[in-house]
Amino acid sequence: MPASTILRIDVPGQGLHEITGSVRELVHELAPSVPAEVARGGLVTLFLRHTSASLLVQENADPSARRDLERWLARLVPEGDPLYTHTTEGPDDMPAHIRAALTATQLSVPLLDGALALGTWQGIFLFEHRHGRAQRQLVVHLG
Amino acid sequence: MPASTILRIDVPGQGLHEITGSVRELVHELAPSVPAEVARGGLVTLFLRHTSASLLVQENADPSARRDLERWLARLVPEGDPLYTHTTEGPDDMPAHIRAALTATQLSVPLLDGALALGTWQGIFLFEHRHGRAQRQLVVHLG
Amino acid sequence: MPASTILRIDVPGQGLHEITGSVRELVHELAPSVPAEVARGGLVTLFLRHTSASLLVQENADPSARRDLERWLARLVPEGDPLYTHTTEGPDDMPAHIRAALTATQLSVPLLDGALALGTWQGIFLFEHRHGRAQRQLVVHLG
């Protein structure tokens, strides 16, 4: 008896946005819908329904690590690369697809005693690769 | 009571090959072997049994986005790089391993009301990194 | 009735370290704690509790392929890049976060007749991105 819900995330713009707290809350809300042993030791799967944003587990302590990662990836996959032919949706669209392809669309995290089994310094992030504000949909599955 | 099968995919050559339809059909075939709530809301896991091909969720609308992604990755990880020492299996072998390492070997997609929870523009692709024709094995697991 | 355990891995230093055998043993130990059909056909999920190491499925046959991959990634994400501002934890820290972001934190492998559904040439590797000896924690989940 697995359970799912869709988390709608309002993203202010490009970059890493921590969603650990929101995921934790949703897992808590889903827990009564699954058998007790799944609520305690099941698997949480996050699936992002987009191809120009992605998921990442990264350090949640020092924001400079996140800033450096964002800047490094922006340099590796810059806007305006003459290689791109897919340019009709704006200069940030094709780099967004490539940056998403290099990171993850899906992430599964086991539960240990009902809590996400993240390490001490780990946070779950939505990595928005386009410039503007956006609402992103994340499927949260507990099974 | 999970269920699995192996999908054999005949790949014509290098590049992104959409497999969303094949995965959908297989999930449909596996559904009667699992409890009704798993067929409706379980987790589909795809596992590719190779290290020179990979899995990717990408835009299935405009083919130019896929072409650009293929060309971008081919430029980042070119054939003939003097760094390579693993060259006995051909010039496309080592770049294939690296390109596979930068994308995904495994992908899980939740089911919502029995359907893959993909976004509107998302497709599932087998990313072949070697030149020749090949038959690739994908484990499709429903649980 | 899923089951989990934490595998503590003593890593001698930077690079790819094969853990296929250890994972296989742990799955064998977890099997009696889950229903027979899960022990035979369930899903094994590995989740690494760190942001400066990662998981990778790669060729386990020729070590030169692994060496080339390590050297290629070290060149793509070098130490001492003037872009980095997050430098207080040592010159290998920021590259480690980026290299981890480009590979995987989590990996799920289905069981077929009780065995990991790996391909003939596939091994599971812990990819350590920092220089020193370390003990890493890997959550192994069977469900």
Coordinates of C-alpha atoms in Angstrom, one line a residue:
Chain A
M1 CA 0.0 0.0 0.0
P2 CA 2.3 2.7 -1.2
A3 CA 1.3 6.4 -1.1
S4 CA 2.1 9.4 -3.2
T5 CA 1.5 13.1 -3.4
I6 CA 2.6 16.0 -5.6
L7 CA 4.6 18.8 -3.9
R8 CA 4.3 22.1 -5.8
I9 CA 7.4 24.3 -5.2
D10 CA 7.5 28.0 -6.0
V11 CA 11.0 28.7 -7.1
P12 CA 12.2 32.3 -7.1
G13 CA 14.8 31.8 -9.7
Q14 CA 18.0 30.0 -10.8
G15 CA 20.0 28.1 -8.2
L16 CA 19.9 25.5 -5.4
H17 CA 16.8 25.7 -3.2
E18 CA 16.7 23.5 -0.1
I19 CA 13.5 21.4 0.1
T20 CA 14.5 19.0 2.9
G21 CA 11.9 20.5 5.3
S22 CA 9.1 20.3 2.8
V23 CA 9.9 16.7 1.9
R24 CA 10.1 15.8 5.6
E25 CA 6.6 17.3 6.3
L26 CA 5.1 15.5 3.3
V27 CA 6.5 12.2 4.4
H28 CA 5.0 12.8 7.8
E29 CA 1.6 13.5 6.2
L30 CA 1.8 10.3 4.0
A31 CA 2.8 8.1 6.9
P32 CA -0.7 7.3 8.2
S33 CA -1.7 6.0 4.7
V34 CA 0.9 3.3 4.6
P35 CA 1.5 0.2 6.9
A36 CA 3.5 1.0 10.1
E37 CA 6.6 -0.8 8.9
V38 CA 6.7 1.3 5.7
A39 CA 6.2 4.5 7.7
R40 CA 9.2 3.4 9.8
G41 CA 11.5 1.8 7.3
G42 CA 10.1 2.4 3.8
L43 CA 11.7 4.1 0.8
V44 CA 10.9 7.8 -0.1
T45 CA 11.3 8.4 -3.8
L46 CA 11.3 12.0 -5.2
F47 CA 10.7 12.4 -8.9
L48 CA 10.9 15.8 -10.5
R49 CA 8.5 16.3 -13.5
H50 CA 10.7 18.7 -15.4
T51 CA 13.7 18.6 -17.7
S52 CA 15.2 22.1 -17.0
A53 CA 15.5 21.6 -13.2
S54 CA 17.0 18.8 -11.2
L55 CA 17.5 17.2 -7.7
L56 CA 20.7 17.2 -5.7
V57 CA 21.9 16.1 -2.3
Q58 CA 24.4 18.6 -1.2
E59 CA 26.0 20.2 1.9
N60 CA 23.4 22.2 3.8
A61 CA 25.9 23.9 6.2
D62 CA 28.1 26.4 4.4
P63 CA 26.3 28.4 1.6
S64 CA 29.6 29.1 -0.1
A65 CA 29.8 25.4 -1.2
R66 CA 26.4 25.8 -3.0
R67 CA 27.4 29.1 -4.6
D68 CA 30.6 27.6 -5.9
L69 CA 28.7 24.6 -7.3
E70 CA 26.2 26.9 -9.1
R71 CA 29.0 29.0 -10.6
W72 CA 31.1 26.0 -11.6
L73 CA 28.2 24.4 -13.5
A74 CA 27.2 27.8 -15.1
R75 CA 30.8 28.0 -16.4
L76 CA 30.9 24.4 -17.6
V77 CA 27.5 24.8 -19.4
P78 CA 27.3 28.5 -20.3
E79 CA 24.6 30.4 -22.1
G80 CA 25.3 31.5 -25.6
D81 CA 27.4 28.5 -26.6
P82 CA 27.4 28.6 -30.5
L83 CA 27.0 24.8 -30.4
Y84 CA 23.3 25.2 -29.4
T85 CA 20.6 25.0 -32.1
H86 CA 17.7 24.7 -29.7
T87 CA 17.4 28.4 -28.9
T88 CA 13.8 29.4 -29.5
E89 CA 12.9 29.1 -25.8
G90 CA 15.5 31.5 -24.7
P91 CA 19.3 31.5 -24.0
D92 CA 18.8 29.8 -20.6
D93 CA 16.8 26.8 -22.0
M94 CA 19.4 24.6 -23.6
P95 CA 22.0 25.1 -20.8
A96 CA 19.1 24.2 -18.4
H97 CA 18.5 20.8 -20.1
I98 CA 22.2 20.0 -20.1
R99 CA 22.7 20.9 -16.5
A100 CA 19.7 18.8 -15.6
A101 CA 21.1 15.9 -17.5
L102 CA 24.4 16.1 -15.5
T103 CA 22.5 16.0 -12.1
A104 CA 19.4 13.9 -11.1
T105 CA 15.7 13.8 -12.0
Q106 CA 15.0 11.2 -9.3
L107 CA 16.3 10.5 -5.8
S108 CA 15.3 7.8 -3.3
V109 CA 16.1 8.1 0.4
P110 CA 15.4 5.2 2.8
L111 CA 13.6 5.9 6.1
L112 CA 15.3 4.8 9.4
D113 CA 12.9 4.8 12.3
G114 CA 10.6 7.0 10.3
A115 CA 13.2 9.7 9.5
L116 CA 15.0 10.4 6.2
A117 CA 18.4 8.6 6.4
L118 CA 20.3 11.7 5.4
G119 CA 23.8 12.3 6.7
T120 CA 24.5 15.1 9.2
W121 CA 25.5 17.6 6.5
Q122 CA 23.2 16.5 3.8
G123 CA 20.2 18.5 2.5
I124 CA 17.9 17.8 -0.5
F125 CA 17.9 20.6 -3.0
L126 CA 15.8 21.5 -6.0
F127 CA 18.3 22.8 -8.6
E128 CA 16.5 25.4 -10.8
H129 CA 18.3 25.9 -14.0
R130 CA 16.2 28.6 -15.6
H131 CA 16.2 32.3 -14.7
G132 CA 12.6 33.2 -13.9
R133 CA 10.2 32.4 -11.2
A134 CA 8.6 29.0 -11.7
Q135 CA 6.3 26.5 -10.1
R136 CA 7.9 23.0 -10.1
Q137 CA 6.1 19.7 -9.4
L138 CA 7.8 17.0 -7.4
V139 CA 6.2 13.6 -6.9
V140 CA 6.8 12.3 -3.4
H141 CA 6.3 8.6 -3.2
L142 CA 6.5 6.4 0.0
G143 CA 6.5 2.7 -0.4
Chain B
M1 CA 5.1 -9.3 -4.3
P2 CA 7.3 -7.3 -6.7
A3 CA 7.7 -8.3 -10.4
S4 CA 10.5 -7.9 -12.8
T5 CA 11.3 -8.5 -16.5
I6 CA 14.2 -7.8 -18.8
L7 CA 13.6 -5.5 -21.8
R8 CA 16.0 -6.2 -24.7
I9 CA 16.5 -3.0 -26.7
D10 CA 18.0 -3.1 -30.2
V11 CA 19.9 0.2 -30.5
P12 CA 20.8 1.3 -34.0
G13 CA 23.8 3.4 -32.9
Q14 CA 25.1 6.3 -30.8
G15 CA 22.6 8.8 -29.3
L16 CA 19.4 9.2 -27.4
H17 CA 16.7 6.6 -28.1
E18 CA 13.3 7.1 -26.6
I19 CA 12.0 4.0 -24.7
T20 CA 9.0 5.6 -22.9
G21 CA 6.5 3.5 -24.9
S22 CA 8.3 0.2 -24.4
V23 CA 8.6 0.8 -20.6
R24 CA 4.9 1.7 -20.4
E25 CA 3.9 -1.5 -22.2
L26 CA 6.1 -3.6 -20.0
V27 CA 4.6 -2.0 -16.8
H28 CA 1.2 -2.8 -18.2
E29 CA 2.2 -6.4 -18.7
L30 CA 3.7 -6.7 -15.2
A31 CA 0.7 -5.1 -13.5
P32 CA -1.4 -8.3 -13.1
S33 CA 1.5 -10.0 -11.3
V34 CA 1.5 -7.5 -8.4
P35 CA -1.1 -6.5 -5.9
A36 CA -3.7 -3.9 -7.2
E37 CA -2.3 -1.1 -5.0
V38 CA 1.2 -1.6 -6.4
A39 CA -0.1 -1.7 -10.0
R40 CA -1.9 1.6 -9.2
G41 CA 0.7 3.4 -7.1
G42 CA 3.9 1.4 -6.9
L43 CA 7.4 2.3 -8.0
V44 CA 8.9 1.4 -11.4
T45 CA 12.7 1.0 -11.4
L46 CA 14.7 0.8 -14.5
F47 CA 18.3 -0.6 -14.2
L48 CA 20.6 -0.7 -17.3
R49 CA 23.0 -3.6 -17.3
H50 CA 25.8 -1.8 -19.1
T51 CA 28.6 0.7 -18.4
S52 CA 28.8 2.3 -21.9
A53 CA 25.2 3.3 -22.2
S54 CA 22.9 5.1 -19.7
L55 CA 19.4 6.4 -18.9
L56 CA 18.1 9.9 -19.1
V57 CA 14.9 11.7 -18.7
Q58 CA 14.8 14.5 -21.2
E59 CA 12.4 16.6 -23.3
N60 CA 10.5 14.5 -25.8
A61 CA 9.1 17.4 -27.8
D62 CA 11.7 19.2 -29.8
P63 CA 14.5 16.9 -31.2
S64 CA 16.9 19.8 -31.4
A65 CA 17.3 19.7 -27.6
R66 CA 18.4 16.1 -27.8
R67 CA 20.7 16.7 -30.7
D68 CA 22.4 19.6 -28.8
L69 CA 22.7 17.5 -25.7
E70 CA 24.4 14.7 -27.6
R71 CA 26.8 17.1 -29.3
W72 CA 27.6 18.9 -26.1
L73 CA 28.5 15.7 -24.3
A74 CA 30.5 14.5 -27.3
R75 CA 32.5 17.7 -27.1
L76 CA 33.0 17.5 -23.3
V77 CA 34.1 13.9 -23.5
P78 CA 35.7 13.5 -27.0
E79 CA 37.3 10.5 -28.6
G80 CA 41.0 10.5 -29.0
D81 CA 41.8 12.4 -25.7
P82 CA 45.5 11.6 -25.0
L83 CA 44.6 11.2 -21.3
Y84 CA 43.0 7.8 -22.1
T85 CA 45.1 4.6 -21.5
H86 CA 42.1 2.2 -21.8
T87 CA 42.1 2.1 -25.6
T88 CA 42.1 -1.5 -26.6
E89 CA 38.3 -1.7 -27.1
G90 CA 38.2 1.1 -29.6
P91 CA 38.3 4.9 -29.6
D92 CA 34.6 5.1 -28.5
D93 CA 34.9 2.9 -25.5
M94 CA 36.5 5.1 -22.8
P95 CA 34.4 8.2 -23.8
A96 CA 31.4 5.9 -23.5
H97 CA 32.3 4.9 -19.9
I98 CA 32.8 8.5 -18.9
R99 CA 29.6 9.7 -20.5
A100 CA 27.7 6.9 -18.8
A101 CA 29.2 7.9 -15.4
L102 CA 28.0 11.5 -15.9
T103 CA 24.4 10.4 -16.6
A104 CA 22.4 7.6 -14.9
T105 CA 22.5 3.8 -14.8
Q106 CA 19.2 3.6 -12.8
L107 CA 16.0 5.5 -12.8
S108 CA 12.9 5.1 -10.6
V109 CA 9.5 6.5 -11.6
P110 CA 6.4 6.3 -9.3
L111 CA 3.1 5.3 -10.7
L112 CA 0.1 7.6 -10.2
D113 CA -3.2 5.8 -10.9
G114 CA -1.3 3.1 -12.8
A115 CA 0.5 5.5 -15.1
L116 CA 4.2 6.7 -15.0
A117 CA 4.3 10.0 -13.2
L118 CA 6.2 11.7 -16.0
G119 CA 5.8 15.4 -16.6
T120 CA 4.1 16.6 -19.8
W121 CA 7.4 17.1 -21.7
Q122 CA 9.4 14.2 -20.2
G123 CA 10.4 11.1 -22.0
I124 CA 12.7 8.2 -20.9
F125 CA 15.7 7.7 -23.1
L126 CA 18.4 5.1 -23.5
F127 CA 21.6 7.0 -24.1
E128 CA 23.8 4.8 -26.3
H129 CA 27.4 6.0 -26.1
R130 CA 29.1 3.5 -28.5
H131 CA 28.9 3.8 -32.3
G132 CA 27.7 0.4 -33.5
R133 CA 24.4 -1.4 -33.3
A134 CA 23.9 -3.1 -30.0
Q135 CA 21.4 -5.0 -28.0
R136 CA 21.1 -3.5 -24.5
Q137 CA 19.4 -5.1 -21.5
L138 CA 17.2 -3.1 -19.2
V139 CA 15.7 -4.6 -16.0
V140 CA 12.2 -3.3 -15.4
H141 CA 11.1 -3.7 -11.8
L142 CA 7.7 -3.0 -10.4
G143 CA 7.3 -3.0 -6.6
Chain C
M1 CA 8.3 -5.2 5.9
P2 CA 11.5 -3.5 4.5
A3 CA 14.8 -3.9 6.2
S4 CA 17.9 -1.6 6.4
T5 CA 21.3 -1.6 7.8
I6 CA 24.3 0.8 7.7
L7 CA 27.5 -0.4 6.0
R8 CA 30.6 1.4 7.3
I9 CA 33.3 1.5 4.7
D10 CA 37.0 2.2 5.5
V11 CA 38.3 4.1 2.5
P12 CA 42.1 4.3 2.1
G13 CA 41.9 7.5 0.0
Q14 CA 40.8 9.1 -3.2
G15 CA 39.4 7.0 -6.1
L16 CA 37.0 4.2 -7.0
H17 CA 36.7 1.4 -4.5
E18 CA 34.6 -1.6 -5.4
I19 CA 32.0 -2.5 -2.8
T20 CA 29.9 -5.1 -4.8
G21 CA 31.0 -7.9 -2.6
S22 CA 30.2 -6.1 0.7
V23 CA 26.8 -5.1 -0.7
R24 CA 26.0 -8.6 -1.7
E25 CA 26.9 -10.0 1.7
L26 CA 24.7 -7.4 3.4
V27 CA 21.8 -8.2 1.2
H28 CA 22.2 -11.8 2.1
E29 CA 22.2 -10.9 5.8
L30 CA 19.0 -8.7 5.4
A31 CA 17.1 -11.4 3.4
P32 CA 15.7 -13.4 6.4
S33 CA 14.2 -10.1 7.7
V34 CA 11.9 -9.6 4.7
P35 CA 9.2 -11.7 3.1
A36 CA 10.4 -14.4 0.8
E37 CA 9.3 -12.6 -2.4
V38 CA 11.2 -9.5 -1.4
A39 CA 14.3 -11.5 -0.7
R40 CA 13.9 -13.0 -4.2
G41 CA 12.7 -10.0 -6.2
G42 CA 12.8 -6.9 -4.1
L43 CA 14.7 -3.6 -4.6
V44 CA 18.1 -2.9 -3.0
T45 CA 18.7 0.8 -2.5
L46 CA 22.1 2.2 -1.6
F47 CA 22.2 5.7 -0.1
L48 CA 25.5 7.4 0.7
R49 CA 25.4 9.7 3.7
H50 CA 28.1 12.1 2.4
T51 CA 28.5 15.0 0.0
S52 CA 32.2 14.6 -0.9
A53 CA 32.0 10.9 -2.0
S54 CA 29.5 9.2 -4.4
L55 CA 28.3 6.0 -5.9
L56 CA 29.0 4.7 -9.4
V57 CA 28.3 1.6 -11.4
Q58 CA 31.3 1.0 -13.6
E59 CA 33.3 -1.7 -15.4
N60 CA 34.8 -4.1 -12.9
A61 CA 37.1 -5.9 -15.4
D62 CA 39.9 -3.7 -16.7
P63 CA 41.3 -1.3 -14.0
S64 CA 42.6 1.1 -16.7
A65 CA 39.0 2.2 -17.4
R66 CA 38.6 3.2 -13.8
R67 CA 42.0 5.0 -13.7
D68 CA 41.1 7.0 -16.8
L69 CA 37.7 7.9 -15.3
E70 CA 39.4 9.1 -12.1
R71 CA 41.9 11.1 -14.0
W72 CA 39.4 12.6 -16.4
L73 CA 37.2 13.8 -13.6
A74 CA 40.2 15.2 -11.7
R75 CA 41.0 17.2 -14.8
L76 CA 37.5 18.4 -15.3
V77 CA 37.1 19.5 -11.7
P78 CA 40.7 20.4 -10.6
E79 CA 41.9 21.5 -7.2
G80 CA 43.0 25.1 -7.0
D81 CA 40.4 26.6 -9.4
P82 CA 40.3 30.3 -8.7
L83 CA 36.5 30.1 -9.0
Y84 CA 36.3 28.4 -5.6
T85 CA 35.4 30.5 -2.5
H86 CA 34.7 27.6 -0.3
T87 CA 38.3 26.8 0.6
T88 CA 38.5 26.6 4.4
E89 CA 38.2 22.8 4.5
G90 CA 41.2 22.2 2.2
P91 CA 41.9 22.3 -1.5
D92 CA 40.2 18.9 -2.1
D93 CA 36.9 19.8 -0.5
M94 CA 35.2 21.9 -3.1
P95 CA 36.2 19.7 -6.0
A96 CA 34.9 16.8 -4.0
H97 CA 31.4 18.4 -3.7
I98 CA 31.3 19.1 -7.4
R99 CA 32.5 15.6 -8.4
A100 CA 29.9 14.1 -6.1
A101 CA 27.2 16.3 -7.7
L102 CA 28.2 15.0 -11.2
T103 CA 27.9 11.3 -10.1
A104 CA 25.3 9.7 -7.8
T105 CA 24.4 9.7 -4.1
Q106 CA 21.8 7.0 -4.4
L107 CA 21.6 3.8 -6.5
S108 CA 18.8 1.2 -6.6
V109 CA 19.4 -2.3 -8.0
P110 CA 16.6 -4.9 -8.4
L111 CA 17.0 -8.5 -7.2
L112 CA 16.5 -11.3 -9.7
D113 CA 16.1 -14.7 -8.0
G114 CA 17.8 -13.2 -4.9
A115 CA 20.8 -11.8 -6.7
L116 CA 21.7 -8.2 -7.7
A117 CA 20.6 -7.7 -11.3
L118 CA 24.0 -6.3 -12.4
G119 CA 25.3 -6.9 -15.9
T120 CA 28.3 -9.2 -16.5
W121 CA 30.9 -6.3 -16.4
Q122 CA 29.2 -4.1 -13.8
G123 CA 30.5 -3.4 -10.4
I124 CA 29.3 -1.1 -7.7
F125 CA 31.9 1.5 -6.6
L126 CA 32.2 4.0 -3.8
F127 CA 33.9 7.0 -5.4
E128 CA 35.9 8.8 -2.7
H129 CA 36.7 12.4 -3.7
R130 CA 38.8 13.5 -0.8
H131 CA 42.5 12.6 -0.3
G132 CA 42.7 11.2 3.2
R133 CA 41.5 7.9 4.8
A134 CA 37.9 8.1 5.7
Q135 CA 35.1 6.0 7.1
R136 CA 32.0 6.4 5.0
Q137 CA 28.4 5.3 5.8
L138 CA 26.2 3.6 3.2
V139 CA 22.6 2.9 4.0
V140 CA 21.6 -0.5 2.5
H141 CA 17.8 -0.8 2.2
L142 CA 15.9 -3.9 1.0
G143 CA 12.2 -3.5 0.3

